[in-house]
């Protein structure tokens, strides 16, 4: 199952550094579907989900960025109090630790939120979650949901 | 006839002196040494005055060991006598001048007669032959052409070997890679740091290195660990060569196929290793500063020139069959050294510490600062795709590992900073490893 691909970029914690990759993607006409910026005292990591990840990777590499590609698990969570807590119980039952997570922008309320999770060994994790009855969306499903 | 059979296989006949029986070699050295000391005494006022100060004349030199009593020559002597004060030939006989770039003030000038140029071509020919380059090879010479001795030295050496020479000079990386591909280049001459730069660009543009087989790298110190990485990443054989303008330029010494120390072309350059602080000659095998005396140079003889390069003479025979003594690879210079919190540090030690951790070719720079009278050392390391992770934890771990390795190697703490690729200044020539911002 083709999972959601994330591009991660190394950034120095300096004014103006976030602009470089964003400009490069902009010039190439690549839309950012969602993103998260992690920062430490010294450096930051920009994590991106885009539509054409392979083209985006080349564009970013040509702009001089260091890029890695990671699989993420996209999971829909009920948009109500306790929705995420319920899902995390499933993670616990599957003995899975979460590295980090972030949401897709949801726009109008539609009853559920779409989150992406970074876990060790994503394929194995997806399989274990499926056995717990958790549905992991593949890349096409995510795109379709965002389009719809 | 242009080839010679030896334990290493077939080499060019010009390499014959590499294989002289040791006794003949010592006789030849003594004979030439007497001649050069006499020439220096008779024709160069500075050398004469220094010898007279010590009550020495050319006749004081009866054996090779007697050279130890003679005065040293240092770089400052070349500056003080700028431009032509150490010449031993009249200008009518000088056919070429070169000069060092000189980071401060006046450069130093070196001179060659036609016979000197012939010797230079010969030792560079022997250098290429020792690195396994031969007739039929296409040599891309990326050493700078001009006042720097690297470009023309390598050029004429490779030409007299009978190789096809492409006089590229340094810089213009895209063009270097294009020529390498299109002209079927099999051997490259450059500084090791410039080759890293080429390799990096070749990888980024997916251009590859074509048929490149041999790298002849010199003009700056680099480590064995760096060589292993270069060879693994590029698939070429990377050889270390040695030379300095004050002595002749490149062509003073070269590795052979064993890549285990550099053979000095002792029939033209006589080596000693001395204690850098006392100047006392050290026994073979002991580490110290290399001191060289030119044995055949006419226009500008050098008597006991202090190279500032730290090495040791290895007298044991080499499996390649060359009888020329080897020196250990020079990974540091006594003037590269910096002192931080009372500890002597060479950039090469930092490089070794970084390579021990990381899985890739490091571009690094050492930054020294002083705050409230306390010295601090920061090592900036560029992040590469091989070590980059989307997890902060992994990057912090890498940073700590690097910092621990540096601390373990040097015995002092160093902050490691990860920086974006290509933020550390790339050199077309020599790498600038240390940025000393301490105001002393």
CSV table of N, CA and C in Angstrom, one decimal, chain B residues 207-334:
chain,number,residue,atom,x,y,z
B,207,UNK,N,26.2,13.5,-13.0
B,207,UNK,CA,27.0,13.4,-14.2
B,207,UNK,C,28.0,12.3,-14.1
B,208,UNK,N,28.4,11.9,-12.9
B,208,UNK,CA,29.4,10.8,-12.8
B,208,UNK,C,30.8,11.3,-13.2
B,209,UNK,N,31.8,10.5,-13.0
B,209,UNK,CA,33.2,10.9,-13.3
B,209,UNK,C,33.7,10.2,-14.5
B,210,UNK,N,32.9,9.7,-15.4
B,210,UNK,CA,33.3,9.1,-16.6
B,210,UNK,C,34.3,8.0,-16.4
B,211,UNK,N,35.5,8.0,-17.1
B,211,UNK,CA,36.4,6.9,-17.0
B,211,UNK,C,37.6,7.2,-16.0
B,212,UNK,N,37.4,8.2,-15.1
B,212,UNK,CA,38.4,8.6,-14.2
B,212,UNK,C,38.9,7.4,-13.4
B,213,UNK,N,40.2,7.2,-13.3
B,213,UNK,CA,40.8,6.0,-12.7
B,213,UNK,C,41.7,6.4,-11.5
B,214,UNK,N,42.4,7.5,-11.7
B,214,UNK,CA,43.5,7.9,-10.8
B,214,UNK,C,43.3,9.3,-10.4
B,215,UNK,N,43.5,9.6,-9.1
B,215,UNK,CA,43.6,11.0,-8.7
B,215,UNK,C,45.0,11.3,-8.1
B,216,UNK,N,45.6,12.3,-8.6
B,216,UNK,CA,47.0,12.7,-8.1
B,216,UNK,C,46.8,14.0,-7.3
B,217,UNK,N,46.7,13.8,-6.0
B,217,UNK,CA,46.3,14.9,-5.1
B,217,UNK,C,47.4,15.4,-4.2
B,218,UNK,N,47.5,16.7,-4.2
B,218,UNK,CA,48.5,17.3,-3.3
B,218,UNK,C,48.2,18.7,-3.0
B,219,UNK,N,49.2,19.4,-2.5
B,219,UNK,CA,49.2,20.9,-2.1
B,219,UNK,C,48.4,21.2,-0.8
B,220,UNK,N,47.9,20.2,-0.2
B,220,UNK,CA,47.3,20.4,1.2
B,220,UNK,C,47.3,19.1,1.9
B,221,UNK,N,47.4,19.1,3.3
B,221,UNK,CA,47.4,17.9,4.0
B,221,UNK,C,46.0,17.3,4.0
B,222,UNK,N,45.9,16.0,3.9
B,222,UNK,CA,44.6,15.2,4.0
B,222,UNK,C,44.9,13.9,4.7
B,223,UNK,N,43.9,13.3,5.2
B,223,UNK,CA,44.1,12.1,6.0
B,223,UNK,C,43.8,10.8,5.3
B,224,UNK,N,44.3,9.7,5.9
B,224,UNK,CA,44.0,8.4,5.3
B,224,UNK,C,42.5,8.1,5.3
B,225,UNK,N,41.9,8.6,6.4
B,225,UNK,CA,40.4,8.3,6.5
B,225,UNK,C,39.7,9.0,5.3
B,226,UNK,N,40.2,10.2,5.0
B,226,UNK,CA,39.7,11.0,3.8
B,226,UNK,C,39.9,10.2,2.5
B,227,UNK,N,41.1,9.6,2.4
B,227,UNK,CA,41.4,8.8,1.2
B,227,UNK,C,40.4,7.6,1.1
B,228,UNK,N,40.2,6.9,2.2
B,228,UNK,CA,39.3,5.8,2.1
B,228,UNK,C,37.9,6.2,1.6
B,229,UNK,N,37.5,7.3,2.2
B,229,UNK,CA,36.1,7.8,1.7
B,229,UNK,C,36.1,8.2,0.3
B,230,UNK,N,37.2,8.9,-0.1
B,230,UNK,CA,37.2,9.4,-1.5
B,230,UNK,C,37.2,8.1,-2.4
B,231,UNK,N,38.0,7.1,-2.1
B,231,UNK,CA,38.1,6.0,-3.0
B,231,UNK,C,36.8,5.2,-3.0
B,232,UNK,N,36.2,5.1,-1.8
B,232,UNK,CA,34.9,4.3,-1.8
B,232,UNK,C,33.8,5.0,-2.5
B,233,UNK,N,33.8,6.4,-2.4
B,233,UNK,CA,32.7,7.1,-3.0
B,233,UNK,C,32.9,7.3,-4.5
B,234,UNK,N,34.1,7.3,-5.0
B,234,UNK,CA,34.4,7.7,-6.4
B,234,UNK,C,34.8,6.5,-7.2
B,235,UNK,N,35.3,5.4,-6.5
B,235,UNK,CA,35.8,4.3,-7.3
B,235,UNK,C,37.2,4.5,-7.9
B,236,UNK,N,37.9,5.6,-7.6
B,236,UNK,CA,39.2,5.8,-8.2
B,236,UNK,C,40.3,5.5,-7.2
B,237,UNK,N,41.5,5.5,-7.7
B,237,UNK,CA,42.6,5.3,-6.7
B,237,UNK,C,43.2,6.7,-6.5
B,238,UNK,N,43.3,7.1,-5.2
B,238,UNK,CA,43.7,8.4,-4.8
B,238,UNK,C,45.1,8.4,-4.3
B,239,UNK,N,46.0,9.1,-4.9
B,239,UNK,CA,47.4,9.1,-4.5
B,239,UNK,C,47.8,10.5,-3.9
B,240,UNK,N,48.6,10.4,-2.9
B,240,UNK,CA,49.1,11.6,-2.3
B,240,UNK,C,50.5,12.0,-2.9
B,241,UNK,N,50.6,13.2,-3.3
B,241,UNK,CA,52.0,13.7,-3.7
B,241,UNK,C,52.4,14.8,-2.9
B,242,UNK,N,53.7,15.1,-2.9
B,242,UNK,CA,54.2,16.1,-2.0
B,242,UNK,C,55.2,17.1,-2.7
B,243,UNK,N,55.1,18.3,-2.4
B,243,UNK,CA,56.1,19.2,-2.9
B,243,UNK,C,55.9,20.6,-2.3
B,244,UNK,N,56.8,21.5,-2.6
B,244,UNK,CA,56.7,22.9,-2.1
B,244,UNK,C,57.5,23.8,-3.0
B,245,UNK,N,57.0,25.0,-3.3
B,245,UNK,CA,57.6,25.9,-4.2
B,245,UNK,C,59.1,26.1,-3.9
B,246,UNK,N,59.3,26.3,-2.6
B,246,UNK,CA,60.7,26.7,-2.2
B,246,UNK,C,61.7,25.6,-2.6
B,247,UNK,N,61.3,24.4,-2.7
B,247,UNK,CA,62.2,23.3,-3.1
B,247,UNK,C,62.2,23.1,-4.6
B,248,UNK,N,61.0,23.0,-5.2
B,248,UNK,CA,60.9,22.9,-6.6
B,248,UNK,C,59.5,23.1,-7.1
B,249,UNK,N,58.5,22.8,-6.2
B,249,UNK,CA,57.1,22.7,-6.6
B,249,UNK,C,56.6,21.3,-6.3
B,250,UNK,N,55.5,20.8,-6.9
B,250,UNK,CA,55.2,19.4,-6.8
B,250,UNK,C,56.3,18.6,-7.4
B,251,UNK,N,56.5,17.4,-6.9
B,251,UNK,CA,57.5,16.5,-7.4
B,251,UNK,C,58.6,16.2,-6.4
B,252,UNK,N,58.4,16.6,-5.2
B,252,UNK,CA,59.4,16.3,-4.2
B,252,UNK,C,59.3,14.8,-3.7
B,253,UNK,N,58.0,14.4,-3.6
B,253,UNK,CA,57.8,13.0,-3.2
B,253,UNK,C,56.5,12.5,-3.7
B,254,UNK,N,56.3,11.2,-3.7
B,254,UNK,CA,55.0,10.7,-4.2
B,254,UNK,C,54.8,9.3,-3.7
B,255,UNK,N,53.5,8.9,-3.5
B,255,UNK,CA,53.2,7.6,-3.2
B,255,UNK,C,53.4,6.7,-4.4
B,256,UNK,N,53.5,5.4,-4.1
B,256,UNK,CA,53.6,4.4,-5.2
B,256,UNK,C,52.3,3.6,-5.1
B,257,UNK,N,52.3,2.5,-5.8
B,257,UNK,CA,51.1,1.6,-5.9
B,257,UNK,C,50.7,1.1,-4.5
B,258,UNK,N,51.6,1.1,-3.6
B,258,UNK,CA,51.3,0.5,-2.2
B,258,UNK,C,50.5,1.5,-1.4
B,259,UNK,N,50.6,2.8,-1.7
B,259,UNK,CA,49.9,3.8,-1.0
B,259,UNK,C,50.2,3.8,0.5
B,260,UNK,N,51.5,3.6,0.8
B,260,UNK,CA,51.9,3.4,2.2
B,260,UNK,C,53.2,4.3,2.4
B,261,UNK,N,53.0,5.6,2.4
B,261,UNK,CA,54.1,6.5,2.6
B,261,UNK,C,54.5,7.1,1.3
B,262,UNK,N,55.2,8.2,1.3
B,262,UNK,CA,55.6,8.9,0.0
B,262,UNK,C,57.1,8.7,-0.2
B,263,UNK,N,57.5,8.2,-1.3
B,263,UNK,CA,58.9,8.1,-1.6
B,263,UNK,C,59.4,9.5,-2.0
B,264,UNK,N,60.5,9.9,-1.4
B,264,UNK,CA,61.1,11.2,-1.7
B,264,UNK,C,62.1,11.0,-2.8
B,265,UNK,N,62.1,11.9,-3.8
B,265,UNK,CA,63.0,11.8,-4.9
B,265,UNK,C,64.4,12.3,-4.4
B,266,UNK,N,65.0,11.4,-3.6
B,266,UNK,CA,66.2,11.7,-2.8
B,266,UNK,C,67.4,12.0,-3.7
B,267,UNK,N,67.4,11.6,-4.9
B,267,UNK,CA,68.6,11.9,-5.8
B,267,UNK,C,68.6,13.4,-6.1
B,268,UNK,N,67.5,14.1,-5.8
B,268,UNK,CA,67.4,15.6,-6.0
B,268,UNK,C,67.1,16.4,-4.7
B,269,UNK,N,66.5,15.7,-3.7
B,269,UNK,CA,66.2,16.4,-2.5
B,269,UNK,C,66.6,15.6,-1.3
B,270,UNK,N,67.5,16.1,-0.5
B,270,UNK,CA,68.0,15.4,0.6
B,270,UNK,C,67.2,15.7,1.9
B,271,UNK,N,66.6,14.6,2.5
B,271,UNK,CA,65.7,14.9,3.7
B,271,UNK,C,66.4,14.7,5.0
B,272,UNK,N,66.0,15.5,6.0
B,272,UNK,CA,66.3,15.3,7.4
B,272,UNK,C,65.0,15.5,8.1
B,273,UNK,N,64.9,15.0,9.3
B,273,UNK,CA,63.7,15.3,10.2
B,273,UNK,C,64.3,15.8,11.5
B,274,UNK,N,63.8,17.0,11.9
B,274,UNK,CA,64.4,17.6,13.1
B,274,UNK,C,63.3,17.9,14.1
B,275,UNK,N,63.8,18.1,15.3
B,275,UNK,CA,62.9,18.5,16.4
B,275,UNK,C,62.5,19.9,16.1
B,276,UNK,N,61.2,20.2,16.0
B,276,UNK,CA,60.8,21.6,15.6
B,276,UNK,C,61.2,22.7,16.6
B,277,UNK,N,61.3,22.3,17.8
B,277,UNK,CA,61.7,23.4,18.8
B,277,UNK,C,63.2,23.5,18.9
B,278,UNK,N,63.9,22.4,18.9
B,278,UNK,CA,65.4,22.5,19.2
B,278,UNK,C,66.2,22.5,17.9
B,279,UNK,N,65.6,22.0,16.8
B,279,UNK,CA,66.3,21.9,15.5
B,279,UNK,C,67.3,20.7,15.5
B,280,UNK,N,67.3,19.9,16.5
B,280,UNK,CA,68.2,18.7,16.5
B,280,UNK,C,67.7,17.7,15.5
B,281,UNK,N,68.6,17.1,14.8
B,281,UNK,CA,68.3,16.0,13.9
B,281,UNK,C,67.8,14.8,14.6
B,282,UNK,N,66.6,14.3,14.2
B,282,UNK,CA,66.0,13.1,14.9
B,282,UNK,C,66.3,11.8,14.1
B,283,UNK,N,66.4,10.7,14.8
B,283,UNK,CA,66.7,9.5,14.2
B,283,UNK,C,65.5,9.1,13.2
B,284,UNK,N,65.8,8.3,12.2
B,284,UNK,CA,64.8,7.8,11.3
B,284,UNK,C,63.7,7.2,12.1
B,285,UNK,N,62.5,7.4,11.6
B,285,UNK,CA,61.3,6.8,12.3
B,285,UNK,C,60.7,7.7,13.3
B,286,UNK,N,61.4,8.7,13.7
B,286,UNK,CA,60.9,9.6,14.8
B,286,UNK,C,60.2,10.8,14.1
B,287,UNK,N,59.1,11.2,14.7
B,287,UNK,CA,58.3,12.3,14.1
B,287,UNK,C,58.9,13.6,14.4
B,288,UNK,N,58.9,14.5,13.4
B,288,UNK,CA,59.4,15.8,13.5
B,288,UNK,C,59.2,16.6,12.3
B,289,UNK,N,59.9,17.7,12.2
B,289,UNK,CA,59.7,18.6,11.0
B,289,UNK,C,60.6,18.2,9.9
B,290,UNK,N,60.1,18.1,8.7
B,290,UNK,CA,60.9,17.7,7.5
B,290,UNK,C,61.7,18.9,7.1
B,291,UNK,N,63.0,18.6,6.9
B,291,UNK,CA,64.0,19.7,6.4
B,291,UNK,C,64.6,19.1,5.1
B,292,UNK,N,64.6,20.0,4.1
B,292,UNK,CA,65.0,19.5,2.8
B,292,UNK,C,66.2,20.4,2.2
B,293,UNK,N,67.1,19.7,1.6
B,293,UNK,CA,68.2,20.4,0.9
B,293,UNK,C,68.1,20.0,-0.6
B,294,UNK,N,68.1,20.9,-1.4
B,294,UNK,CA,68.1,20.6,-2.9
B,294,UNK,C,69.5,20.1,-3.3
B,295,UNK,N,69.5,19.1,-4.1
B,295,UNK,CA,70.8,18.6,-4.4
B,295,UNK,C,71.3,19.0,-5.8
B,296,UNK,N,70.3,19.5,-6.7
B,296,UNK,CA,70.7,19.7,-8.0
B,296,UNK,C,70.2,21.1,-8.5
B,297,UNK,N,69.5,21.8,-7.7
B,297,UNK,CA,68.9,23.1,-8.1
B,297,UNK,C,70.0,24.1,-8.3
B,298,UNK,N,70.0,24.7,-9.5
B,298,UNK,CA,71.0,25.7,-9.9
B,298,UNK,C,70.6,27.1,-9.5
B,299,UNK,N,69.4,27.5,-10.0
B,299,UNK,CA,69.0,29.0,-9.8
B,299,UNK,C,68.8,29.4,-8.4
B,300,UNK,N,68.3,28.4,-7.6
B,300,UNK,CA,68.0,28.8,-6.2
B,300,UNK,C,68.1,27.5,-5.3
B,301,UNK,N,69.4,27.3,-5.0
B,301,UNK,CA,69.6,26.1,-4.1
B,301,UNK,C,69.0,26.4,-2.7
B,302,UNK,N,68.5,25.4,-2.0
B,302,UNK,CA,68.0,25.5,-0.7
B,302,UNK,C,68.9,24.6,0.2
B,303,UNK,N,69.4,25.2,1.3
B,303,UNK,CA,70.2,24.4,2.2
B,303,UNK,C,69.4,24.3,3.5
B,304,UNK,N,69.0,23.1,3.8
B,304,UNK,CA,68.3,22.8,5.1
B,304,UNK,C,67.1,23.7,5.2
B,305,UNK,N,66.2,23.6,4.3
B,305,UNK,CA,65.0,24.4,4.3
B,305,UNK,C,63.9,23.8,5.3
B,306,UNK,N,63.4,24.6,6.2
B,306,UNK,CA,62.5,24.1,7.2
B,306,UNK,C,61.1,24.1,6.5
B,307,UNK,N,60.5,23.0,6.3
B,307,UNK,CA,59.3,22.9,5.5
B,307,UNK,C,58.0,23.2,6.4
B,308,UNK,N,58.1,23.1,7.7
B,308,UNK,CA,57.0,23.2,8.6
B,308,UNK,C,56.1,22.0,8.5
B,309,UNK,N,56.4,21.0,7.7
B,309,UNK,CA,55.6,19.8,7.6
B,309,UNK,C,56.0,18.8,8.5
B,310,UNK,N,55.1,18.2,9.3
B,310,UNK,CA,55.4,17.2,10.3
B,310,UNK,C,55.3,15.8,9.7
B,311,UNK,N,56.3,15.0,9.8
B,311,UNK,CA,56.3,13.6,9.3
B,311,UNK,C,57.5,12.8,10.0
B,312,UNK,N,57.7,11.6,9.5
B,312,UNK,CA,58.8,10.8,10.0
B,312,UNK,C,59.4,10.1,8.7
B,313,UNK,N,60.7,9.9,8.7
B,313,UNK,CA,61.3,9.2,7.6
B,313,UNK,C,61.2,7.7,7.9
B,314,UNK,N,60.8,6.9,6.9
B,314,UNK,CA,60.6,5.5,7.0
B,314,UNK,C,61.7,4.8,6.2
B,315,UNK,N,62.7,4.3,6.8
B,315,UNK,CA,63.9,3.8,6.0
B,315,UNK,C,63.6,2.4,5.5
B,316,UNK,N,62.7,1.7,6.0
B,316,UNK,CA,62.5,0.3,5.6
B,316,UNK,C,62.2,0.2,4.1
B,317,UNK,N,62.7,-0.9,3.4
B,317,UNK,CA,62.4,-1.0,2.0
B,317,UNK,C,60.9,-1.1,1.7
B,318,UNK,N,60.5,-0.7,0.5
B,318,UNK,CA,59.1,-0.7,0.1
B,318,UNK,C,58.9,-1.9,-0.8
B,319,UNK,N,57.8,-2.5,-0.8
B,319,UNK,CA,57.5,-3.7,-1.6
B,319,UNK,C,57.6,-3.3,-3.1
B,320,UNK,N,57.4,-2.1,-3.5
B,320,UNK,CA,57.4,-1.7,-4.9
B,320,UNK,C,58.8,-1.8,-5.5
B,321,UNK,N,59.8,-1.9,-4.6
B,321,UNK,CA,61.2,-2.0,-5.1
B,321,UNK,C,62.0,-0.7,-5.2
B,322,UNK,N,61.3,0.4,-4.9
B,322,UNK,CA,62.0,1.7,-4.9
B,322,UNK,C,62.9,1.7,-3.7
B,323,UNK,N,64.1,2.2,-3.9
B,323,UNK,CA,65.0,2.3,-2.8
B,323,UNK,C,65.0,3.7,-2.1
B,324,UNK,N,64.2,4.6,-2.7
B,324,UNK,CA,64.0,5.9,-2.2
B,324,UNK,C,63.3,5.8,-0.8
B,325,UNK,N,63.9,6.4,0.2
B,325,UNK,CA,63.2,6.4,1.5
B,325,UNK,C,61.8,7.0,1.4
B,326,UNK,N,60.9,6.5,2.3
B,326,UNK,CA,59.6,7.1,2.3
B,326,UNK,C,59.4,8.1,3.5
B,327,UNK,N,58.5,9.0,3.4
B,327,UNK,CA,58.1,9.7,4.6
B,327,UNK,C,56.6,9.4,4.8
B,328,UNK,N,56.2,9.4,6.1
B,328,UNK,CA,54.8,9.2,6.4
B,328,UNK,C,54.0,10.3,5.8
B,329,UNK,N,52.8,10.0,5.4
B,329,UNK,CA,51.9,11.1,4.9
B,329,UNK,C,51.9,12.3,5.8
B,330,UNK,N,51.9,13.4,5.2
B,330,UNK,CA,51.9,14.6,6.0
B,330,UNK,C,50.4,15.0,6.2
B,331,UNK,N,50.0,14.9,7.4
B,331,UNK,CA,48.6,15.3,7.7
B,331,UNK,C,48.6,16.6,8.5
B,332,UNK,N,49.7,17.1,8.8
B,332,UNK,CA,49.7,18.4,9.6
B,332,UNK,C,51.0,19.2,9.3
B,333,UNK,N,50.8,20.4,9.6
B,333,UNK,CA,52.0,21.3,9.5
B,333,UNK,C,52.2,22.0,10.8
B,334,UNK,N,53.4,22.3,11.1
B,334,UNK,CA,53.6,22.9,12.4
B,334,UNK,C,53.0,24.3,12.5
